[in-house]
Short mmCIF file of C-alpha atoms and ligand atoms in Angstrom, two decimals:
data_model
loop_
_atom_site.label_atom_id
_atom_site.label_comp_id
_atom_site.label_asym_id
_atom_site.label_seq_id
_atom_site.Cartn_x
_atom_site.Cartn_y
_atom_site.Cartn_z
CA UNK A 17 86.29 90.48 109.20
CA UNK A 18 88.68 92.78 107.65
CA UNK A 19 87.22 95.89 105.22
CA UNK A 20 88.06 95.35 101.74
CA UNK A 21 90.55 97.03 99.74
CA UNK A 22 90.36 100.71 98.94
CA UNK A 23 92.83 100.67 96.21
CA UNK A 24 94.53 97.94 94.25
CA UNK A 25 97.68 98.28 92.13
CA UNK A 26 97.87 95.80 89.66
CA UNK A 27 100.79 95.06 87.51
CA UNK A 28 99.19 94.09 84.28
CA UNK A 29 102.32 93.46 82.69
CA UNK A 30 105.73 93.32 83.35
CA UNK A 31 107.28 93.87 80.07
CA UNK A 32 108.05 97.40 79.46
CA UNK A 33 109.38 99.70 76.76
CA UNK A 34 112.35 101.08 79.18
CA UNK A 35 114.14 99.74 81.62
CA UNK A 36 114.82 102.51 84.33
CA UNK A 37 116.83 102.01 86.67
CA UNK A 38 114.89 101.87 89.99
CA UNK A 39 112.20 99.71 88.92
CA UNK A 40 110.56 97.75 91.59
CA UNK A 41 109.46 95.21 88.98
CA UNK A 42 113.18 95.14 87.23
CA UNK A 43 110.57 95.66 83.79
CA UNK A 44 112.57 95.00 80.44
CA UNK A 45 110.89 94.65 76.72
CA UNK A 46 110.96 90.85 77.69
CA UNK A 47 107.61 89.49 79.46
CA UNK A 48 108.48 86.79 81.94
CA UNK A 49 105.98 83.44 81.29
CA UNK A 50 102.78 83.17 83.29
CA UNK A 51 101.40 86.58 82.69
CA UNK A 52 97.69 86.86 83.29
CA UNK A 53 95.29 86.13 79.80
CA UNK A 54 92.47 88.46 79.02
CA UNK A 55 90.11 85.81 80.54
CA UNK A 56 92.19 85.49 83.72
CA UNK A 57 92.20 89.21 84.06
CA UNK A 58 88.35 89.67 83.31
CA UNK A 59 87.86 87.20 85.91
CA UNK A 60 89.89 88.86 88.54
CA UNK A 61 87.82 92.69 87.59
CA UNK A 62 84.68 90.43 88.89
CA UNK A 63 86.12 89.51 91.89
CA UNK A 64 87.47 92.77 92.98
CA UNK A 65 84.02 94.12 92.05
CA UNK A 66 82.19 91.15 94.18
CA UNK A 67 83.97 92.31 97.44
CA UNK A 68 83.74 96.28 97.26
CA UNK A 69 84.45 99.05 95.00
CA UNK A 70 87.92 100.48 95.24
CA UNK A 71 89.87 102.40 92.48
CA UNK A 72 92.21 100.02 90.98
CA UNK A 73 95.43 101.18 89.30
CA UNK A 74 96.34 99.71 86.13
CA UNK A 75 99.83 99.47 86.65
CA UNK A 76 103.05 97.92 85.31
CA UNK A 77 105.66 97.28 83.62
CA UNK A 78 103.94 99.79 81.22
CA UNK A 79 100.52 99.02 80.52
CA UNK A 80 100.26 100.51 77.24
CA UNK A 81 102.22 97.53 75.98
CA UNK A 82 100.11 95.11 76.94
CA UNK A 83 97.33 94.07 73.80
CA UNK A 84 94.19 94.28 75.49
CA UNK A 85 94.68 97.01 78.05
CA UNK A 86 91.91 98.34 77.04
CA UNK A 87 88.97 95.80 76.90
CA UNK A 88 90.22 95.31 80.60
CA UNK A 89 89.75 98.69 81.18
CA UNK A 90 86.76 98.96 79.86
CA UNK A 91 85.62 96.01 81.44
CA UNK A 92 86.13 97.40 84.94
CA UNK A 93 84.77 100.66 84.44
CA UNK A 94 81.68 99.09 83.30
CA UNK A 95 81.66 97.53 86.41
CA UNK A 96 81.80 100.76 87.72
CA UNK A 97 85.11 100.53 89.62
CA UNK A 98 86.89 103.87 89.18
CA UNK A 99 89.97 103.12 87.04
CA UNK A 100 94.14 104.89 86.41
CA UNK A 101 96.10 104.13 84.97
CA UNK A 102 100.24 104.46 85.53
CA UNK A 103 101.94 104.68 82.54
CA UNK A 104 105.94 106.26 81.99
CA UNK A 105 104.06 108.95 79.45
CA UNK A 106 106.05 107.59 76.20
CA UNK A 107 103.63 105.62 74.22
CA UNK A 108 100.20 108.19 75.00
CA UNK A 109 99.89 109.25 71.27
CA UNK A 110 96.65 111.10 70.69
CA UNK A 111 94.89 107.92 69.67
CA UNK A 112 96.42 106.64 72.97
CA UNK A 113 94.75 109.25 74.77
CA UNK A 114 91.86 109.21 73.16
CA UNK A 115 91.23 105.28 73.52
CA UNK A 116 92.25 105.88 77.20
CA UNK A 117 89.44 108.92 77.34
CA UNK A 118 86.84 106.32 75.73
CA UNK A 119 87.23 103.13 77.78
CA UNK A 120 86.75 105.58 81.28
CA UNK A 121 89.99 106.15 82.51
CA UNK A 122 89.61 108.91 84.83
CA UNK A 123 92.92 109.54 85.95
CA UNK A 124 96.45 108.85 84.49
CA UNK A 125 99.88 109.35 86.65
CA UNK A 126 102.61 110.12 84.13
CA UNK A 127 106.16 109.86 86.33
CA UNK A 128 108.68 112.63 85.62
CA UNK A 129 111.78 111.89 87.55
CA UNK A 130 113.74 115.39 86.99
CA UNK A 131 112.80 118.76 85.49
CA UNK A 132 114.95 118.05 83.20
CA UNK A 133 116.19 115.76 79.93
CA UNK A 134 119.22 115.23 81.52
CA UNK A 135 118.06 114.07 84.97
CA UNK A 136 115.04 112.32 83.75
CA UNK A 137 116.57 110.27 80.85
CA UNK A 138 119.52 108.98 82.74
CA UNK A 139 117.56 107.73 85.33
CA UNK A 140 115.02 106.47 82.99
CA UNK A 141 117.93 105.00 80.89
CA UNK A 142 116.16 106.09 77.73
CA UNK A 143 117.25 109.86 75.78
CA UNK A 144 114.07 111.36 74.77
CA UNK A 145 111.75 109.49 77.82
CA UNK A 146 111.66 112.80 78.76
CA UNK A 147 110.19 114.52 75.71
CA UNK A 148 107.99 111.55 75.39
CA UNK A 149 106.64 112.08 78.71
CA UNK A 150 105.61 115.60 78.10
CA UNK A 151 104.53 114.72 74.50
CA UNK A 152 101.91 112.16 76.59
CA UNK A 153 101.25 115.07 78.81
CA UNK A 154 100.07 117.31 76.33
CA UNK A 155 98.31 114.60 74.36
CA UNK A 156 96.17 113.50 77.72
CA UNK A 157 95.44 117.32 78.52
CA UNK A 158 94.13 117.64 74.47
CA UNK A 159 91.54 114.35 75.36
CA UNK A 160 90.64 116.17 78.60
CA UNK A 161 91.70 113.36 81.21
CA UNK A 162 92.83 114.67 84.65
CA UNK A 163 96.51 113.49 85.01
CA UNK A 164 99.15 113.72 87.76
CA UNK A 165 102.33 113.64 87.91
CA UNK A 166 104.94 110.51 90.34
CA UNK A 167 108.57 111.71 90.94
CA UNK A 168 110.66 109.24 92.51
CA UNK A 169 112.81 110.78 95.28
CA UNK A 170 116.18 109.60 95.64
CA UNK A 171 119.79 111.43 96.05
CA UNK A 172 119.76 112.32 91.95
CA UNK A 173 116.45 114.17 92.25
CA UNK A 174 115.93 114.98 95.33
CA UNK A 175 117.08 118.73 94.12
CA UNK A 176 114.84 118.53 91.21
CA UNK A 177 111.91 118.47 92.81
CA UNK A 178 110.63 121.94 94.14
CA UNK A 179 111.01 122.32 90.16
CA UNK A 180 109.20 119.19 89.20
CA UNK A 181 105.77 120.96 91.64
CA UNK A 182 106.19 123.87 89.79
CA UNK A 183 106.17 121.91 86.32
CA UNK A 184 103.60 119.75 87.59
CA UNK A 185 101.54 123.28 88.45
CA UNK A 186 102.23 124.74 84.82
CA UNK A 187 101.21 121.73 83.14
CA UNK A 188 98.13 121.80 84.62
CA UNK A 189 98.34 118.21 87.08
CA UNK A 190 95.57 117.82 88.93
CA UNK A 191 98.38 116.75 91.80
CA UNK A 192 101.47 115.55 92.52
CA UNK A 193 102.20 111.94 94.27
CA UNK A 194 105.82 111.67 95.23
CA UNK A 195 107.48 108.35 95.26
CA UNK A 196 110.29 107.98 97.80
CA UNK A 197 112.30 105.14 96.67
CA UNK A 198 112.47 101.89 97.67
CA UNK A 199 115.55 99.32 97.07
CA UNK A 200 114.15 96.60 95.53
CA UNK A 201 114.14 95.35 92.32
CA UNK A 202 116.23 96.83 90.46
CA UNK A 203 116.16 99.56 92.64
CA UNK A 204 118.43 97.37 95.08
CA UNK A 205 121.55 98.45 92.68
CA UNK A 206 120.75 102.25 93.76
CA UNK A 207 120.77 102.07 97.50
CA UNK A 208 123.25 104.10 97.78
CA UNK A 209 120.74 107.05 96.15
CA UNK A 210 118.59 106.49 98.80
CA UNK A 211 118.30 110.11 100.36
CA UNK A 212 119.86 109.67 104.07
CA UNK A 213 116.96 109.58 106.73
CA UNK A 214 117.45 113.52 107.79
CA UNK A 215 116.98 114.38 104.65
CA UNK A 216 113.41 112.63 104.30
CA UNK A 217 112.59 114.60 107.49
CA UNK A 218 113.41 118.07 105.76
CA UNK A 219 111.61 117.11 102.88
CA UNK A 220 108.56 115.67 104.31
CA UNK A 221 108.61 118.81 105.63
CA UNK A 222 108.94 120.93 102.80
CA UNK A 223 105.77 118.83 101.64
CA UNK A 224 103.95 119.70 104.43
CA UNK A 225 104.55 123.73 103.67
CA UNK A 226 103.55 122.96 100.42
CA UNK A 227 100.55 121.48 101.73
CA UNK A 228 99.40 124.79 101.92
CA UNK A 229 100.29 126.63 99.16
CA UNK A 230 100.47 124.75 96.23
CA UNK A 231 96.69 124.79 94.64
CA UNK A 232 97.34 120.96 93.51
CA UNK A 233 97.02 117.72 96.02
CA UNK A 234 99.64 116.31 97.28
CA UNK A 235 100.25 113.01 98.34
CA UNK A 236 103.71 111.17 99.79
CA UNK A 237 103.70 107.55 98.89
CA UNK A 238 105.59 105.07 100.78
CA UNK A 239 106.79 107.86 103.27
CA UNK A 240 104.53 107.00 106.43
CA UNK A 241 106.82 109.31 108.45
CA UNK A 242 104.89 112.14 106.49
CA UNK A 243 101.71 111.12 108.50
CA UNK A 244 103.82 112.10 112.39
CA UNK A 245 105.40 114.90 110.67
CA UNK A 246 102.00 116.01 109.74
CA UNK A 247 100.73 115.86 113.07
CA UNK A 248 103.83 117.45 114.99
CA UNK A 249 103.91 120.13 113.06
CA UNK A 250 99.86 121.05 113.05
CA UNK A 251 100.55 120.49 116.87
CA UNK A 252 103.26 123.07 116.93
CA UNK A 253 100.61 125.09 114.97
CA UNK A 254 97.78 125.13 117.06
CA UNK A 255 95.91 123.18 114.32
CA UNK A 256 93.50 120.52 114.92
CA UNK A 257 93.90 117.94 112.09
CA UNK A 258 90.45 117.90 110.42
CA UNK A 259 89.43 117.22 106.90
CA UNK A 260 88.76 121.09 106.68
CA UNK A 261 92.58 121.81 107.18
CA UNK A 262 94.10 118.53 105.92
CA UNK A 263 91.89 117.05 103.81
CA UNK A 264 92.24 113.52 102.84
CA UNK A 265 95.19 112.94 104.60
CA UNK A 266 93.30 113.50 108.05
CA UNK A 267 91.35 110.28 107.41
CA UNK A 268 93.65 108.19 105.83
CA UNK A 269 97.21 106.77 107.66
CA UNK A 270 101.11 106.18 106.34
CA UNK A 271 101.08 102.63 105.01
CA UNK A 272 97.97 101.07 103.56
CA UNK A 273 99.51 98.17 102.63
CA UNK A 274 97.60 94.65 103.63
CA UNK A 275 94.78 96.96 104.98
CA UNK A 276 93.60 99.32 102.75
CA UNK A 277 95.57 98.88 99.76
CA UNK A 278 97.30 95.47 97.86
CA UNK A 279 99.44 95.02 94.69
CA UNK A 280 98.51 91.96 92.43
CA UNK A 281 101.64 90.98 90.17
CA UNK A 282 101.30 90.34 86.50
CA UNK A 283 101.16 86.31 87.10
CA UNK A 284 98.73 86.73 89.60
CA UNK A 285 100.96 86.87 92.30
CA UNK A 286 99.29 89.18 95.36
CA UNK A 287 101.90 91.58 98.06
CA UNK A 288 101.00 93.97 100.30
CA UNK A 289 102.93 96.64 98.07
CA UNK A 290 105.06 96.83 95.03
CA UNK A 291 107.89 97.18 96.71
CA UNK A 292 106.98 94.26 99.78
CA UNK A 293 108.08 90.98 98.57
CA UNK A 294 105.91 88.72 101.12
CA UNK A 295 103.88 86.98 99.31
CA UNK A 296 100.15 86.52 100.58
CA UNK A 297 98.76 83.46 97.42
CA UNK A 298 98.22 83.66 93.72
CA UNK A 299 94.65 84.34 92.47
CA UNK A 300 95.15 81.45 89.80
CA UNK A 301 95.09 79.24 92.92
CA UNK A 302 92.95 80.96 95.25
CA UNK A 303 89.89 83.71 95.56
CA UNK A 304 91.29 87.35 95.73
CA UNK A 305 89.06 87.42 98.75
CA UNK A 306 90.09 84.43 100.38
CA UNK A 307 93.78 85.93 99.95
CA UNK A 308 92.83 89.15 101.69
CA UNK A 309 90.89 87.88 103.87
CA UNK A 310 92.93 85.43 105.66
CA UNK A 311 96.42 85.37 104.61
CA UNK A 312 98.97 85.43 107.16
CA UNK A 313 100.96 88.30 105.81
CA UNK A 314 97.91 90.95 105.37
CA UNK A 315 96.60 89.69 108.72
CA UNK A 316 100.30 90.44 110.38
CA UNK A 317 99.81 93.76 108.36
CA UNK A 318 96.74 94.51 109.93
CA UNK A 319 97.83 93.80 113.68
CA UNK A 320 99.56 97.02 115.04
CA UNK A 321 100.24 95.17 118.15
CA UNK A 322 103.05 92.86 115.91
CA UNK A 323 105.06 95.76 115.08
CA UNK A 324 108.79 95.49 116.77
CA UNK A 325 111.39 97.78 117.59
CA UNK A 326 110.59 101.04 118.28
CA UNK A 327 107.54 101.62 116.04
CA UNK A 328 106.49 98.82 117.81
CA UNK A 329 106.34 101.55 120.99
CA UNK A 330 105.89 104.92 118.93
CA UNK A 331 102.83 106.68 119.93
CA UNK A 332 102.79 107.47 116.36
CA UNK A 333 102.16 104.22 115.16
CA UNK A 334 98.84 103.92 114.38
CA UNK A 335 98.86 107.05 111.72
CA UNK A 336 102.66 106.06 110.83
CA UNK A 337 103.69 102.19 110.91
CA UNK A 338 106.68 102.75 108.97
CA UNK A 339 107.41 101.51 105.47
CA UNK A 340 107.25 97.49 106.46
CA UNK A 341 109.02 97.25 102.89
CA UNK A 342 111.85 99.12 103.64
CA UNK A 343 112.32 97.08 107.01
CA UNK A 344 111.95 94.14 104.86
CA UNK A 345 114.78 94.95 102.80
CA UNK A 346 117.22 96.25 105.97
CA UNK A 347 116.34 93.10 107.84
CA UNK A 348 114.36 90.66 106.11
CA UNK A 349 111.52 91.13 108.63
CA UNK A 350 108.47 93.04 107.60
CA UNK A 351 107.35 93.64 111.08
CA UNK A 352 110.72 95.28 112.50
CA UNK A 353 111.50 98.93 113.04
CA UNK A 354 111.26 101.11 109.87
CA UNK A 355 115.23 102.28 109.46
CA UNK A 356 114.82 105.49 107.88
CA UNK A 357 112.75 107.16 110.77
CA UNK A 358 114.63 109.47 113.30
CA UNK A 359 112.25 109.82 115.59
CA UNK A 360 112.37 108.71 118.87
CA UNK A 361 109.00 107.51 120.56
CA UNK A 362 108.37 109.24 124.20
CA UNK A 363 107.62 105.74 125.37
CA UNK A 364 111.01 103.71 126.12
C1 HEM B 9 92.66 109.14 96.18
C2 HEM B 9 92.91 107.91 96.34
C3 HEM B 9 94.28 107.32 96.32
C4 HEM B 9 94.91 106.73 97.35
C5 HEM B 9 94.39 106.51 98.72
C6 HEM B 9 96.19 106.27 96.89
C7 HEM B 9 97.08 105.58 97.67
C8 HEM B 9 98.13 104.87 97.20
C9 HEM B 9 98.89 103.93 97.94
C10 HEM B 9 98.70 103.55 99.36
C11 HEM B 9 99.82 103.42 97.13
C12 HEM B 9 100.80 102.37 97.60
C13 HEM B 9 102.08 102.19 97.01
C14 HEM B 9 102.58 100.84 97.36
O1 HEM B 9 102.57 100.51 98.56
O2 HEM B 9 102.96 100.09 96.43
C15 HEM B 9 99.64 104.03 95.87
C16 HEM B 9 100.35 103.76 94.79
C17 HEM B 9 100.12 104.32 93.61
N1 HEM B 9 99.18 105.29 93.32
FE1 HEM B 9 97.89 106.10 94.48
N2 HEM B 9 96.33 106.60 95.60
C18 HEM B 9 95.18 107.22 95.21
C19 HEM B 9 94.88 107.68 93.98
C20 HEM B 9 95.67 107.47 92.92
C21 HEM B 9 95.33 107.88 91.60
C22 HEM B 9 94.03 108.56 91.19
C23 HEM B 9 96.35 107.53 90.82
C24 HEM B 9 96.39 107.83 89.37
C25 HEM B 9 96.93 107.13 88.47
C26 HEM B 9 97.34 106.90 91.65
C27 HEM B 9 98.53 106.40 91.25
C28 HEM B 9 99.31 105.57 91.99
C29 HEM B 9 100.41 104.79 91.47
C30 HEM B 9 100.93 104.84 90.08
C31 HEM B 9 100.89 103.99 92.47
C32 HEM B 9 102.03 102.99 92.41
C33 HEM B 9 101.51 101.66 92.02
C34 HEM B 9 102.59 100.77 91.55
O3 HEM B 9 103.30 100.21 92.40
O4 HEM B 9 102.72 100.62 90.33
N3 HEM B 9 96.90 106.88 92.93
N4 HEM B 9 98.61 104.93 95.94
C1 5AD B 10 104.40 103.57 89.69
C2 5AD B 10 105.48 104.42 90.20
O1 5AD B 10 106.38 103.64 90.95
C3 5AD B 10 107.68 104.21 90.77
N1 5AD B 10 108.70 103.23 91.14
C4 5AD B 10 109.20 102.21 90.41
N2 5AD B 10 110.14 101.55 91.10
C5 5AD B 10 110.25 102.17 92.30
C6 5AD B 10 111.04 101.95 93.46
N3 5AD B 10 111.94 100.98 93.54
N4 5AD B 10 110.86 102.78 94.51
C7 5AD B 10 109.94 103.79 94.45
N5 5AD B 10 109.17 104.04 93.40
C8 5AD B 10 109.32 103.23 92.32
C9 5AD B 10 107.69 104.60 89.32
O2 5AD B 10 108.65 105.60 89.05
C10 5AD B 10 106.29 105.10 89.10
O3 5AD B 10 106.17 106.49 89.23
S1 SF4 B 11 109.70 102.23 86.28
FE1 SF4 B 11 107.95 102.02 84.90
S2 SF4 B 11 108.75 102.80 82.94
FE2 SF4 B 11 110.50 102.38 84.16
S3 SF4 B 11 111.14 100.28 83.64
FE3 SF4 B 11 109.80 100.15 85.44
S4 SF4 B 11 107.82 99.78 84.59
FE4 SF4 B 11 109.07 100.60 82.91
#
């Protein structure tokens, strides 16, 4: 029987107040039909809170547009599910904040996608998201709620982001979760940003040195490669990976998707990730457990065995996996070689 989900990222709208320009969920100020009511959503917190306790995200789209963002919130943490919240930073007034603070949010990840106006607002698409983001900042720190901060990694602001750590340090983030990006969406249009796969490598390792030094946590999302580099390089070291030197990335592995983690869409719609288009059922037609439990995409997911190509054969491929999105998008088959890895796998 497979362990229920640790984390859930759930899209609880699509609409949005910009429309950047790598968004997974292609979010404009228009809502497509079928979005979730309050009852739907209320209904869904139970189930989630019937099979376990994981922290749920409350994603978008931007969910500060959506009406009743809050009596959902408040719904699930008086469940006691431990609830975020992603928002772009723009709309957190200090009522905002404070209504955020009082329905039990305990974390908030504000994404900053340059150091700077310039960088940040053309990718964003919006002048001033930038301002607005640290305006949210400072209004989140005033109500006391931990925050962090999501850069998105791509060619644009991939230079930006030694600056963006030190930012995130200043401000006072409890950590920093980079983003690496993922072409789909409208993110498809900016595949030719996507940082080459060398480049990930020196990064990844960068983030590893940082590891060390930089007095917030750090986390690499949707860059399973991190989890090998981690290990080479602690080899190389003489360290054994514990929690005492790594933390929680020595008990957790690169891709959670369909095992640990899930993405629920704002109609209901349920993926493995964000950025995964395989769709495992809708929870207006089926239980969120039944869905988990025995769909044929989160049960491929769970099946290292399935994996083809060469992380199929890589010794690293239990703590690794690849980014089964990313292969998606190169090949149309989530279960095929992850194409921005350059490592080769002793076993041929
Ligand atoms: C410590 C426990 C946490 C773990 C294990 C974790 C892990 C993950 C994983 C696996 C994803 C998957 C991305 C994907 O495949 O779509 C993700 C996404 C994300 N995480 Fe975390 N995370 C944690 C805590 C947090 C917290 C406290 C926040 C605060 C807001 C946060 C914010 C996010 C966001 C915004 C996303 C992207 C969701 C989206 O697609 O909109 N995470 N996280
Ligand atoms: C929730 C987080 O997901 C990021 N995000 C949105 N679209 C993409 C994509 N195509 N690839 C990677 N990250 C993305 C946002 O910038 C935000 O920080
Ligand atoms: S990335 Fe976030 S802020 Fe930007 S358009 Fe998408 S949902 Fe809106």
């Amino acid at each position: 029987m497979a362990k229920p989900p640790r984390l859930i990222a759930w899209e609880t709208t699509a609409g949005c107040n910009l429309s950047c320009k790598h968004c997974r969920g292609s979010s404009t100020e228009k809502k497509p039909e079928g979005e979730l009511t309050t009852r739907e959503a209320l209904h869904f917190i139970d189930e989630i809170k019937e099979m376990g306790n994981p922290i749920l995200i409350l994603s978008g789209g931007e969910p500060l547009v959506r009406d009743d963002i809050f009596e959902i919130a408040k719904y699930a943490t008086e469940k006691g599910l431990r609830v975020a919240m992603a928002t772009n930073g723009t709309l957190v007034t200090d009522e905002m904040a404070e209504k955020i603070k009082s329905v039990g949010i305990q974390r908030v990840s504000i994404s900053l996608d340059g150091s700077s106006p310039e960088t940040h607002d053309d990718f964003r698409c919006m002048p001033g998201a930038f301002e607005g983001a640290l305006s949210g900042i400072e209004n989140l720190k005033k109500a006391g709620i931990g925050f962090q901060i999501n850069p998105t990694i791509t060619k644009r602001t991939i230079g930006e982001i030694p600056a963006i750590l030190d930012m995130a340090k200043g401000l006072g983030a409890d950590a920093l979760h980079i983003f690496l990006l993922v072409p789909t969406g409208r993110g498809k249009e900016l595949e030719n940003d996507e940082i080459p796969p060398v480049e990930y490598e020196r990064i990844l390792n960068w983030f590893y040195d940082r590891q060390k030094d930089a007095g917030i946590q750090l986390k690499a999302t949707c860059a399973p490669h991190y989890f090998r580099i981690m290990r080479q390089r602690a080899e190389k070291e003489g360290i054994e990976i514990s929690v005492k030197t790594h933390g929680y990335e020595a008990m957790t592995k690169g891709c959670l998707g369909g095992t640990g983690f899930c993405f629920v869409s704002s109609t209901g719609d349920v993926f493995p990730c964000g950025y995964l288009p395989a769709l495992a059922g809708n929870i207006k037609e089926q239980s969120f457990k039944d869905i988990w439990e025995n769909s044929k995409v989160f049960n491929d997911l769970r099946d290292v065995s399935k994996l083809k190509g060469k992380c199929g054969i890589c010794e690293y491929n239990t703590v690794c996996g690849g980014c089964r999105a990313r292969a998606y998008a190169a090949t149309g088959d989530y279960l095929e070689e992850e194409p921005y890895c350059i490592y080769v796998p002793k076993k041929q």
